[in-house]
CSV table of C-alpha atoms in Angstrom, one decimal:
chain,number,residue,atom,x,y,z
G,1,ARG,CA,-25.9,2.1,11.2
G,2,HIS,CA,-24.0,2.4,7.9
G,3,ALA,CA,-20.8,0.8,6.8
G,4,VAL,CA,-18.1,2.7,4.9
G,5,ILE,CA,-15.0,1.2,3.3
G,6,PHE,CA,-11.8,3.1,3.3
G,7,ALA,CA,-9.1,2.2,0.7
G,8,SER,CA,-5.7,3.1,2.3
G,9,LYS,CA,-3.0,4.9,0.3
G,10,LEU,CA,-0.4,2.2,-0.1
G,11,LYS,CA,3.4,2.7,-0.2
G,12,ASN,CA,5.7,1.6,-3.0
G,13,VAL,CA,3.0,1.6,-5.6
G,14,ASP,CA,5.3,3.4,-8.0
G,15,ARG,CA,7.7,0.4,-7.9
G,16,LEU,CA,5.1,-2.3,-8.8
G,17,GLU,CA,5.4,-2.1,-12.6
G,18,GLN,CA,9.2,-2.5,-12.4
G,19,ILE,CA,8.8,-5.5,-10.1
G,20,LEU,CA,6.2,-7.1,-12.4
G,21,ASP,CA,8.4,-6.5,-15.4
G,22,ASP,CA,11.3,-8.1,-13.6
G,23,VAL,CA,9.5,-11.3,-12.7
G,24,SER,CA,7.9,-11.5,-16.2
G,25,ASP,CA,11.1,-11.0,-18.2
G,26,PRO,CA,12.7,-14.3,-19.3
G,27,GLU,CA,16.1,-12.5,-19.4
G,28,SER,CA,15.8,-11.4,-15.7
G,29,PRO,CA,17.4,-13.5,-12.9
G,30,ASN,CA,14.0,-13.0,-11.1
G,31,TYR,CA,12.0,-14.5,-13.9
G,32,GLY,CA,9.1,-16.6,-12.5
G,33,LYS,CA,9.8,-15.6,-8.9
G,34,HIS,CA,6.3,-14.3,-8.3
G,35,TRP,CA,5.6,-12.8,-4.9
G,36,THR,CA,3.2,-14.3,-2.4
G,37,ARG,CA,0.2,-12.4,-1.0
G,38,ALA,CA,2.2,-11.9,2.2
G,39,GLN,CA,5.2,-10.4,0.4
G,40,LEU,CA,3.1,-8.1,-1.7
G,41,GLY,CA,1.0,-7.0,1.3
G,42,SER,CA,4.0,-6.2,3.5
G,43,PHE,CA,5.7,-4.4,0.6
G,44,LEU,CA,2.6,-2.1,0.0
G,45,GLN,CA,1.3,-1.8,3.6
G,46,ASN,CA,1.3,1.7,5.0
G,47,GLU,CA,1.4,1.0,8.7
G,48,GLU,CA,1.6,4.6,9.8
G,49,GLY,CA,-1.3,5.6,7.5
G,50,SER,CA,-3.5,2.7,8.7
G,51,ARG,CA,-2.7,3.5,12.3
G,52,ARG,CA,-3.6,7.1,11.9
G,53,LEU,CA,-6.8,6.4,10.0
G,54,ARG,CA,-7.9,3.9,12.6
G,55,GLU,CA,-7.1,6.3,15.5
G,56,TYR,CA,-9.0,9.1,13.7
G,57,LEU,CA,-12.1,7.0,13.1
G,58,VAL,CA,-12.2,5.6,16.6
G,59,GLY,CA,-11.8,9.1,18.0
G,60,GLU,CA,-14.8,10.2,15.9
G,61,GLY,CA,-17.0,7.5,17.4
G,62,VAL,CA,-16.7,5.1,14.5
G,63,THR,CA,-16.3,1.3,15.0
G,64,ILE,CA,-13.8,-0.6,12.8
G,65,ILE,CA,-15.6,-3.8,11.8
G,66,SER,CA,-13.1,-5.5,9.5
G,67,ALA,CA,-9.9,-5.0,7.5
G,68,THR,CA,-7.9,-6.9,4.9
G,69,PRO,CA,-4.7,-8.5,6.3
G,70,TYR,CA,-2.5,-5.5,5.3
G,71,ASP,CA,-5.1,-2.8,5.8
G,72,GLU,CA,-5.6,-2.1,2.2
G,73,LEU,CA,-9.3,-1.8,2.9
G,74,ILE,CA,-10.7,-0.9,6.3
G,75,THR,CA,-14.5,-1.2,6.8
G,76,ALA,CA,-16.0,0.9,9.5
G,77,GLU,CA,-19.5,1.4,10.8
G,78,ALA,CA,-21.3,4.4,12.4
G,79,SER,CA,-24.7,6.1,12.5
G,80,ILE,CA,-25.6,8.3,9.5
G,81,GLY,CA,-25.3,11.3,11.8
G,82,THR,CA,-21.7,10.4,12.7
G,83,TRP,CA,-20.8,9.9,9.0
G,84,GLU,CA,-22.4,13.3,8.1
G,85,ARG,CA,-20.2,14.9,10.7
G,86,VAL,CA,-17.0,13.0,9.7
G,87,PHE,CA,-17.5,13.7,6.0
G,88,GLY,CA,-19.0,17.2,6.3
G,89,THR,CA,-22.0,16.2,4.2
G,90,GLU,CA,-25.7,15.2,4.3
G,91,PHE,CA,-26.8,11.7,3.4
G,92,HIS,CA,-30.0,11.0,1.6
G,93,GLU,CA,-32.1,8.0,1.2
G,94,PHE,CA,-32.2,6.6,-2.4
G,95,VAL,CA,-34.7,4.0,-3.6
G,96,HIS,CA,-34.9,2.0,-6.8
G,97,GLU,CA,-38.0,0.4,-8.2
G,98,ASP,CA,-36.2,-3.0,-8.5
G,99,TRP,CA,-35.3,-3.0,-4.8
G,100,LYS,CA,-38.9,-3.6,-3.6
G,101,GLY,CA,-38.7,-1.0,-0.8
G,102,SER,CA,-35.1,-1.2,0.1
G,103,VAL,CA,-33.3,2.1,0.7
G,104,MET,CA,-29.6,3.1,0.1
G,105,ASN,CA,-28.1,6.0,2.1
G,106,ARG,CA,-25.7,8.1,0.1
G,107,ALA,CA,-24.3,11.6,-0.1
G,108,LEU,CA,-23.8,13.7,-3.2
G,109,GLU,CA,-20.4,14.9,-2.1
G,110,TYR,CA,-18.0,14.5,0.8
G,111,SER,CA,-15.0,16.0,2.5
G,112,LEU,CA,-12.1,14.4,4.3
G,113,SER,CA,-10.2,16.0,7.2
G,114,GLU,CA,-6.6,17.0,6.4
G,115,GLU,CA,-5.8,14.8,9.3
G,116,ILE,CA,-6.5,11.6,7.3
G,117,ASN,CA,-6.6,12.8,3.6
G,118,GLU,CA,-3.0,11.8,2.9
G,119,TYR,CA,-3.7,8.2,4.1
G,120,VAL,CA,-7.0,7.6,2.2
G,121,GLU,CA,-7.0,6.6,-1.5
G,122,SER,CA,-10.7,6.3,-1.8
G,123,VAL,CA,-13.9,5.9,0.2
G,124,PHE,CA,-16.8,3.6,-0.8
G,125,GLU,CA,-20.4,3.5,0.3
G,126,VAL,CA,-20.6,7.3,0.5
G,127,VAL,CA,-21.3,8.7,-3.0
G,128,ASP,CA,-21.1,5.5,-5.1
G,129,MET,CA,-24.2,3.5,-6.2
G,130,LEU,CA,-24.6,0.0,-7.5
G,131,PRO,CA,-25.4,0.2,-11.3
G,132,THR,CA,-28.7,-0.7,-12.7
G,133,PRO,CA,-29.5,-1.0,-16.4
G,134,GLU,CA,-31.9,2.0,-16.3
G,135,ARG,CA,-29.9,4.1,-13.9
G,136,ASN,CA,-33.1,5.6,-12.7
G,137,TRP,CA,-32.1,6.4,-9.1
G,138,LYS,CA,-34.6,8.5,-7.2
G,139,LEU,CA,-34.2,10.4,-4.0
G,140,SER,CA,-36.7,9.1,-1.4
G,141,THR,CA,-39.4,11.5,-0.5
G,142,ALA,CA,-38.6,10.7,3.1
G,143,SER,CA,-35.2,12.3,2.5
G,144,LEU,CA,-36.3,15.3,0.5
G,145,THR,CA,-39.6,16.9,-0.3
G,146,GLY,CA,-40.5,15.9,-3.9
G,147,GLY,CA,-38.7,13.2,-5.9
G,148,CYS,CA,-35.7,13.9,-8.1
G,149,LEU,CA,-34.5,11.8,-11.0
G,150,LEU,CA,-30.7,11.3,-11.0
G,151,TYR,CA,-28.5,9.8,-13.7
G,152,THR,CA,-24.9,9.6,-14.6
G,153,SER,CA,-22.9,9.2,-17.8
G,154,ASP,CA,-21.5,5.9,-18.8
G,155,ALA,CA,-18.0,7.4,-18.3
G,156,ALA,CA,-18.6,7.4,-14.5
G,157,ASP,CA,-19.7,3.7,-14.5
G,158,ASP,CA,-16.9,1.2,-13.7
G,159,SER,CA,-19.4,-1.7,-14.0
G,160,LEU,CA,-19.3,-2.2,-10.2
G,161,ARG,CA,-20.5,1.2,-9.0
G,162,VAL,CA,-21.8,4.4,-10.4
G,163,ASP,CA,-20.4,7.7,-9.0
G,164,LEU,CA,-23.1,10.2,-8.5
G,165,GLY,CA,-20.7,13.0,-9.4
G,166,GLY,CA,-19.7,13.3,-5.8
G,167,ARG,CA,-16.4,14.9,-5.1
G,168,ARG,CA,-13.9,14.7,-2.4
G,169,ILE,CA,-13.0,18.0,-0.8
G,170,ILE,CA,-10.1,18.4,1.6
G,171,LYS,CA,-11.1,20.2,4.8
G,172,LYS,CA,-8.5,22.7,6.2
């Protein structure tokens, strides 16, 4: 089984900078009136999008295993075969010499159904990899015949994950 994290598209994001400026401006009547986590969460929460994403995933045989309080992040679990069908892709096993035999399952690209694309900001644990100083990821020979050295540019590295150049394609 493999866990995937969905970042929901939030509502009202375009208004956040204005609100931040308002509570940060000493001339504003709202100066210093910072929002609580609950206020921010309910302001940004996309209830319809979360509901539709959850329904779609469950309908595809995926199990929702956790979510943040306002569904900004939804973590779901399924077999690799199920994820390959959901994302229209093929997962491969990646190994790294520092992992001492551990394997990471990732795809090189993925697609999202139009049914959920408008509700998903990003997907994690599909094409992203944890960074290593050497960036010498190799496809496992169990996944493909013959090894293949993969690398990415530093521009794709956000210090938390390295994108393998995977792209998201909208299925029609």
